[in-house]
Tab-separated table of N, CA, C and O in Angstrom:
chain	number	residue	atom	x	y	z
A	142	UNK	N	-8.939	-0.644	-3.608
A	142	UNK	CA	-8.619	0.020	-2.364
A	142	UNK	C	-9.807	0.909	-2.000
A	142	UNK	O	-10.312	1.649	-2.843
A	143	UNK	N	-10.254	0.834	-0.737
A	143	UNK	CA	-11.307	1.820	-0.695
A	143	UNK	C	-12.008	1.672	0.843
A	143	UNK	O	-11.244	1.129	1.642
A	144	UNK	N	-12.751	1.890	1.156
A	144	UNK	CA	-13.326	1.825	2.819
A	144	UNK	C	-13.975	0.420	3.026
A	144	UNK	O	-14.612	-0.067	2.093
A	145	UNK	N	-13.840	-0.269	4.227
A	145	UNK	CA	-14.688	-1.754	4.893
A	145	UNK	C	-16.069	-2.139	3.799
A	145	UNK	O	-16.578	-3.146	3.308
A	146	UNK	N	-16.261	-0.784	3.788
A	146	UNK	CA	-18.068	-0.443	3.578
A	146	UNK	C	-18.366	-0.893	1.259
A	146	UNK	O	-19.410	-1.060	0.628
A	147	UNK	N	-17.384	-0.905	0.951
A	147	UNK	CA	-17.069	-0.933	-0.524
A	147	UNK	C	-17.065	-2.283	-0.542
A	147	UNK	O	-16.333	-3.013	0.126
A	148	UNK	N	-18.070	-2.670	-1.481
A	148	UNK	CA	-18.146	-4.284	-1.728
A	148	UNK	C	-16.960	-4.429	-2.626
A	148	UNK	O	-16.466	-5.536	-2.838
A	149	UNK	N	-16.440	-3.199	-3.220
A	149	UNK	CA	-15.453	-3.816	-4.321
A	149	UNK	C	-14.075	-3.296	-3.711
A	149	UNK	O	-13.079	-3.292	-4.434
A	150	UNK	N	-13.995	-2.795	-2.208
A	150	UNK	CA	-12.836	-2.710	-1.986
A	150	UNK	C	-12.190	-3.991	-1.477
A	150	UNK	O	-12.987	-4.766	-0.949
A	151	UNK	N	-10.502	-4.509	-1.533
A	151	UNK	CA	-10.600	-5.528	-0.548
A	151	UNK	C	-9.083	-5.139	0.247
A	151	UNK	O	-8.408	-5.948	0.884
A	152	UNK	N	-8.701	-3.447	-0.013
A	152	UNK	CA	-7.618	-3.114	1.305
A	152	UNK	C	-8.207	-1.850	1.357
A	152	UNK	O	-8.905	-1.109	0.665
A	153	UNK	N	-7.536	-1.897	2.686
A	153	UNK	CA	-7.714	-0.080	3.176
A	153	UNK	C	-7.140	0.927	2.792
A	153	UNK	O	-6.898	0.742	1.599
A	154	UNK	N	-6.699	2.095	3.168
A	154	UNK	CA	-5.782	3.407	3.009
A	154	UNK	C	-3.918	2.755	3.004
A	154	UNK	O	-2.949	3.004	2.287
A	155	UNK	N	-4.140	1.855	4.193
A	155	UNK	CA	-2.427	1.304	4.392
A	155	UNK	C	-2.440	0.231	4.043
A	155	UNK	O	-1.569	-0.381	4.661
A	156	UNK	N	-3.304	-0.814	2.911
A	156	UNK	CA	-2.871	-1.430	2.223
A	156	UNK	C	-3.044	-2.457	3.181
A	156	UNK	O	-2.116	-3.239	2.972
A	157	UNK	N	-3.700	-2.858	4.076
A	157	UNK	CA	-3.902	-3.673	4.973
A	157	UNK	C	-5.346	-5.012	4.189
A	157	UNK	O	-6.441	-4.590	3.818
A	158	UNK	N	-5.083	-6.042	4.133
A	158	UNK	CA	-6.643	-6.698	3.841
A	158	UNK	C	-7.661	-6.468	4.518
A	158	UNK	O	-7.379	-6.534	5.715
A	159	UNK	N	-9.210	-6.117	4.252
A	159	UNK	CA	-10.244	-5.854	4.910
A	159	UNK	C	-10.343	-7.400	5.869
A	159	UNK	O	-9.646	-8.212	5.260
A	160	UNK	N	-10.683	-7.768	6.568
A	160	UNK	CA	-11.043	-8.875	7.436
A	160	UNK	C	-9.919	-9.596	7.597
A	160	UNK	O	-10.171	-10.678	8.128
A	161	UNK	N	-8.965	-9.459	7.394
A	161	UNK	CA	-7.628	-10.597	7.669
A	161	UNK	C	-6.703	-9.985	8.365
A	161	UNK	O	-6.064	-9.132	7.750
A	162	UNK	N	-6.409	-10.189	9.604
A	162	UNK	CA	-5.446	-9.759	10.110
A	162	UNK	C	-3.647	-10.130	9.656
A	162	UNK	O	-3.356	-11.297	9.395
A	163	UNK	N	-2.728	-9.197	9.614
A	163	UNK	CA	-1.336	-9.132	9.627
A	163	UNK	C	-0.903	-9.495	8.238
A	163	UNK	O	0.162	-10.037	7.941
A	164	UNK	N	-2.144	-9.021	7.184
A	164	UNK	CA	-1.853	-9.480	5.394
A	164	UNK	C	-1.825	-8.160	4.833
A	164	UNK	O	-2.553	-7.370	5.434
A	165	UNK	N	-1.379	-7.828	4.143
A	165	UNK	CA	-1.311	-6.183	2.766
A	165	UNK	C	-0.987	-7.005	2.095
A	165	UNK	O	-0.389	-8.046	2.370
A	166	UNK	N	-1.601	-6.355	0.491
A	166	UNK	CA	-1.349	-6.152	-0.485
A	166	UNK	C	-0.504	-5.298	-0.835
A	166	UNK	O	-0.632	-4.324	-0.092
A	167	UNK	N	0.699	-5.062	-1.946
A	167	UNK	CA	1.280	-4.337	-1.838
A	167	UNK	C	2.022	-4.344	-3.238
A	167	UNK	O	3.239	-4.202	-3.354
A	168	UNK	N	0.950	-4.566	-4.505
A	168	UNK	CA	1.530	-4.282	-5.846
A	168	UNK	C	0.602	-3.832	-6.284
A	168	UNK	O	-0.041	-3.014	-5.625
A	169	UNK	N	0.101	-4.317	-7.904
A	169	UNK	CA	-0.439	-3.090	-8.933
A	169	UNK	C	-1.292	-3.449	-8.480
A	169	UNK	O	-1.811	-2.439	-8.004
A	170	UNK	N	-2.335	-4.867	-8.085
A	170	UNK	CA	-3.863	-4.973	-7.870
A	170	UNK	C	-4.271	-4.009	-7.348
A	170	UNK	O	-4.772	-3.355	-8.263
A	171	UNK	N	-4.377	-3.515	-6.498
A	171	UNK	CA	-4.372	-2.600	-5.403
A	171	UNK	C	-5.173	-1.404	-6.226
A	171	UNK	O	-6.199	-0.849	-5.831
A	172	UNK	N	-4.503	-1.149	-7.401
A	172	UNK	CA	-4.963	0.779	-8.124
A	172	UNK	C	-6.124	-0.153	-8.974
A	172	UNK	O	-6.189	-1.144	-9.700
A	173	UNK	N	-7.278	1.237	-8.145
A	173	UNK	CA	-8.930	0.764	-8.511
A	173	UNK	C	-8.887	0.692	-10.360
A	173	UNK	O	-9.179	-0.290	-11.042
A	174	UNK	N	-8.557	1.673	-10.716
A	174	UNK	CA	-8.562	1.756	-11.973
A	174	UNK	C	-7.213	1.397	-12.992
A	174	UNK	O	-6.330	2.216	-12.735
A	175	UNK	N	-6.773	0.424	-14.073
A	175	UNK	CA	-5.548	0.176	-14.605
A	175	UNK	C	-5.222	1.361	-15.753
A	175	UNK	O	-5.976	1.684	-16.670
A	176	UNK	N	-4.080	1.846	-15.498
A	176	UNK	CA	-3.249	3.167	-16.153
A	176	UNK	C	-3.387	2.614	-17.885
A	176	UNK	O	-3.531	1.478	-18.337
A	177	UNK	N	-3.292	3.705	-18.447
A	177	UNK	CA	-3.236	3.686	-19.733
A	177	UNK	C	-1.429	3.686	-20.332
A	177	UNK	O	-0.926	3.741	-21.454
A	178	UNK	N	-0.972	3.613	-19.201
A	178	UNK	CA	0.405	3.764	-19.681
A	178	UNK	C	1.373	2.147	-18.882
A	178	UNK	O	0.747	1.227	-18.356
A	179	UNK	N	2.522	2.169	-18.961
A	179	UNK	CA	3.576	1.222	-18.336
A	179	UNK	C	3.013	0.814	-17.124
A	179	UNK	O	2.162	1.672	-16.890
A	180	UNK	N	3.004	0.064	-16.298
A	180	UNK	CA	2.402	-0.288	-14.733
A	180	UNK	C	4.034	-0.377	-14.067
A	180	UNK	O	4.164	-0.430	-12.844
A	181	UNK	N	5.109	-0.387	-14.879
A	181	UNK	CA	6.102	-0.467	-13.267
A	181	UNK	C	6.747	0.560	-12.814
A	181	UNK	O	7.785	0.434	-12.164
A	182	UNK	N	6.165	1.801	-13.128
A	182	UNK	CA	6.321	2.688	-11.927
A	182	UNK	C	5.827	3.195	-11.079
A	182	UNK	O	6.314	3.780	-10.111
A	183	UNK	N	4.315	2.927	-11.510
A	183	UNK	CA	3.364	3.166	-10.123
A	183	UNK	C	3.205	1.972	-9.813
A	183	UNK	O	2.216	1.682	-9.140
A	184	UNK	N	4.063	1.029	-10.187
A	184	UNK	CA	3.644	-0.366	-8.867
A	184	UNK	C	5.037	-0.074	-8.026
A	184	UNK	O	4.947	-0.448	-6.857
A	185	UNK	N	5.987	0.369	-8.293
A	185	UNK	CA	7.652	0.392	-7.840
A	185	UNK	C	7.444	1.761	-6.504
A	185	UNK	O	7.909	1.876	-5.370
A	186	UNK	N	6.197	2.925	-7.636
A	186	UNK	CA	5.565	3.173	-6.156
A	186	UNK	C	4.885	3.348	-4.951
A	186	UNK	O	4.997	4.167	-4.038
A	187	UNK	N	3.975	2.160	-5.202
A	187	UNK	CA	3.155	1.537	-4.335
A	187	UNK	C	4.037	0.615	-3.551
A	187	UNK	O	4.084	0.855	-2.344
A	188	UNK	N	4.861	-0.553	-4.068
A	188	UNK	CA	5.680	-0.524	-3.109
A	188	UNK	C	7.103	0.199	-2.116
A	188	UNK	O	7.443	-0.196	-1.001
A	189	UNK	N	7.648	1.154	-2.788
A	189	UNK	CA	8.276	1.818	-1.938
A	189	UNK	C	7.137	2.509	-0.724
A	189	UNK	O	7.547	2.510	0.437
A	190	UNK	N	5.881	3.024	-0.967
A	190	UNK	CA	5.107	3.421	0.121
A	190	UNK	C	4.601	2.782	0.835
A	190	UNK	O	4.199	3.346	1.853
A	191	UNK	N	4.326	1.150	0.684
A	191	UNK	CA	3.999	-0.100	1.352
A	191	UNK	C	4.809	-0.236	2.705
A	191	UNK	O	4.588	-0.402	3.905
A	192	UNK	N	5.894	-0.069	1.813
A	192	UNK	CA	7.413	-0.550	2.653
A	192	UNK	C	7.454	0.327	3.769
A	192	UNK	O	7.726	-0.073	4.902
A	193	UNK	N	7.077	2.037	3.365
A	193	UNK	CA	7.248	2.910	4.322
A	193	UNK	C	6.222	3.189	5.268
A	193	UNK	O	6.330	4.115	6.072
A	194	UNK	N	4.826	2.130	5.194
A	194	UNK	CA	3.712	2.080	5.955
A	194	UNK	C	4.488	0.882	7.373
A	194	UNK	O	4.706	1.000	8.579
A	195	UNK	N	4.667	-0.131	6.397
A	195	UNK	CA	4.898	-1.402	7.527
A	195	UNK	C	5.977	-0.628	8.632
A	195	UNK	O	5.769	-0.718	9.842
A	196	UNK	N	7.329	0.258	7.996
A	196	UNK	CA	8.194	0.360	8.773
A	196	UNK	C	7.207	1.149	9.858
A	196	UNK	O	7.270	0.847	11.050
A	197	UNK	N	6.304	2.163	9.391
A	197	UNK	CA	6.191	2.979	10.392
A	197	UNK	C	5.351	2.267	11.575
A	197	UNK	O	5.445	2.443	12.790
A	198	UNK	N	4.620	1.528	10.948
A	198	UNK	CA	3.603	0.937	12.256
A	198	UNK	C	4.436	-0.308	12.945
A	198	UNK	O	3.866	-1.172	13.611
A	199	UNK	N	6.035	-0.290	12.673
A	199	UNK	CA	6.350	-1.196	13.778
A	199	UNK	C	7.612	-0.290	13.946
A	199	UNK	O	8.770	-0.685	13.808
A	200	UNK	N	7.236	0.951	14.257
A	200	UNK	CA	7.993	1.981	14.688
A	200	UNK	C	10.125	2.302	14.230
A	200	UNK	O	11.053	2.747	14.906
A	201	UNK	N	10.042	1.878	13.069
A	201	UNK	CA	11.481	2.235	12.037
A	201	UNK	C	11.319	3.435	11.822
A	201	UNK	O	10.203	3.926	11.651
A	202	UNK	N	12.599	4.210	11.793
A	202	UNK	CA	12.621	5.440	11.267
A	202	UNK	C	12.576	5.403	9.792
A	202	UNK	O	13.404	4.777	9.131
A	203	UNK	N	11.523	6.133	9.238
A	203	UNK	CA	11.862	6.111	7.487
A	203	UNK	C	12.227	7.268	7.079
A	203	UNK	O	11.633	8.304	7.375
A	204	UNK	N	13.441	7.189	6.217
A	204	UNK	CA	14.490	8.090	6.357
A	204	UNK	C	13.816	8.735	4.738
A	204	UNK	O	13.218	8.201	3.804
A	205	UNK	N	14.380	10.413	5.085
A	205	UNK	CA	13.705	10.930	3.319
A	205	UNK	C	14.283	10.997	2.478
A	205	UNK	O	15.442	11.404	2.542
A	206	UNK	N	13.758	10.656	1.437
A	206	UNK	CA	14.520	10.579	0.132
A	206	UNK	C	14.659	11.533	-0.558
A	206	UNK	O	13.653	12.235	-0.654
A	207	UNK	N	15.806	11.954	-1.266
A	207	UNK	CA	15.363	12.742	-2.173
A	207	UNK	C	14.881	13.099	-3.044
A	207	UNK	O	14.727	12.262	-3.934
A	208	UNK	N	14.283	14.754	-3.344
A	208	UNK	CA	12.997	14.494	-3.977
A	208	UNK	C	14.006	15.478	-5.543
A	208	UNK	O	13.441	15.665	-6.620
């Protein structure tokens, strides 16, 4: 993940593909560096925040969770 300009990025900030229109990524590939620990909870929350990108840019209310 990282800016257009990053030969080693290949999504943006919202998880969008660099050059492909209407594609995200939206699991563990995504985290530049792999955790030293379990991967399914920061992939469980990469996609719950995926989910809450797409809703917003096709205008869904995303409702808050509790914290």
């Amino acid at each position: 993940m990282g800016l257009k300009s990053d030969p080693t990025a290949v999504v943006d900030q919202r998880l969008r593909v660099h050059g492909v229109k209407k594609l995200r990524v939206i699991d563990a590939s995504i985290m530049p560096d792999v955790i030293a620990g379990h991967t399914n909870g920061p992939t469980i929350m990469i996609a719950e925040k995926g989910a809450d990108m797409i809703k917003e840019d096709h205008g869904y209310p995303i409702e808050k969770r509790p914290s």
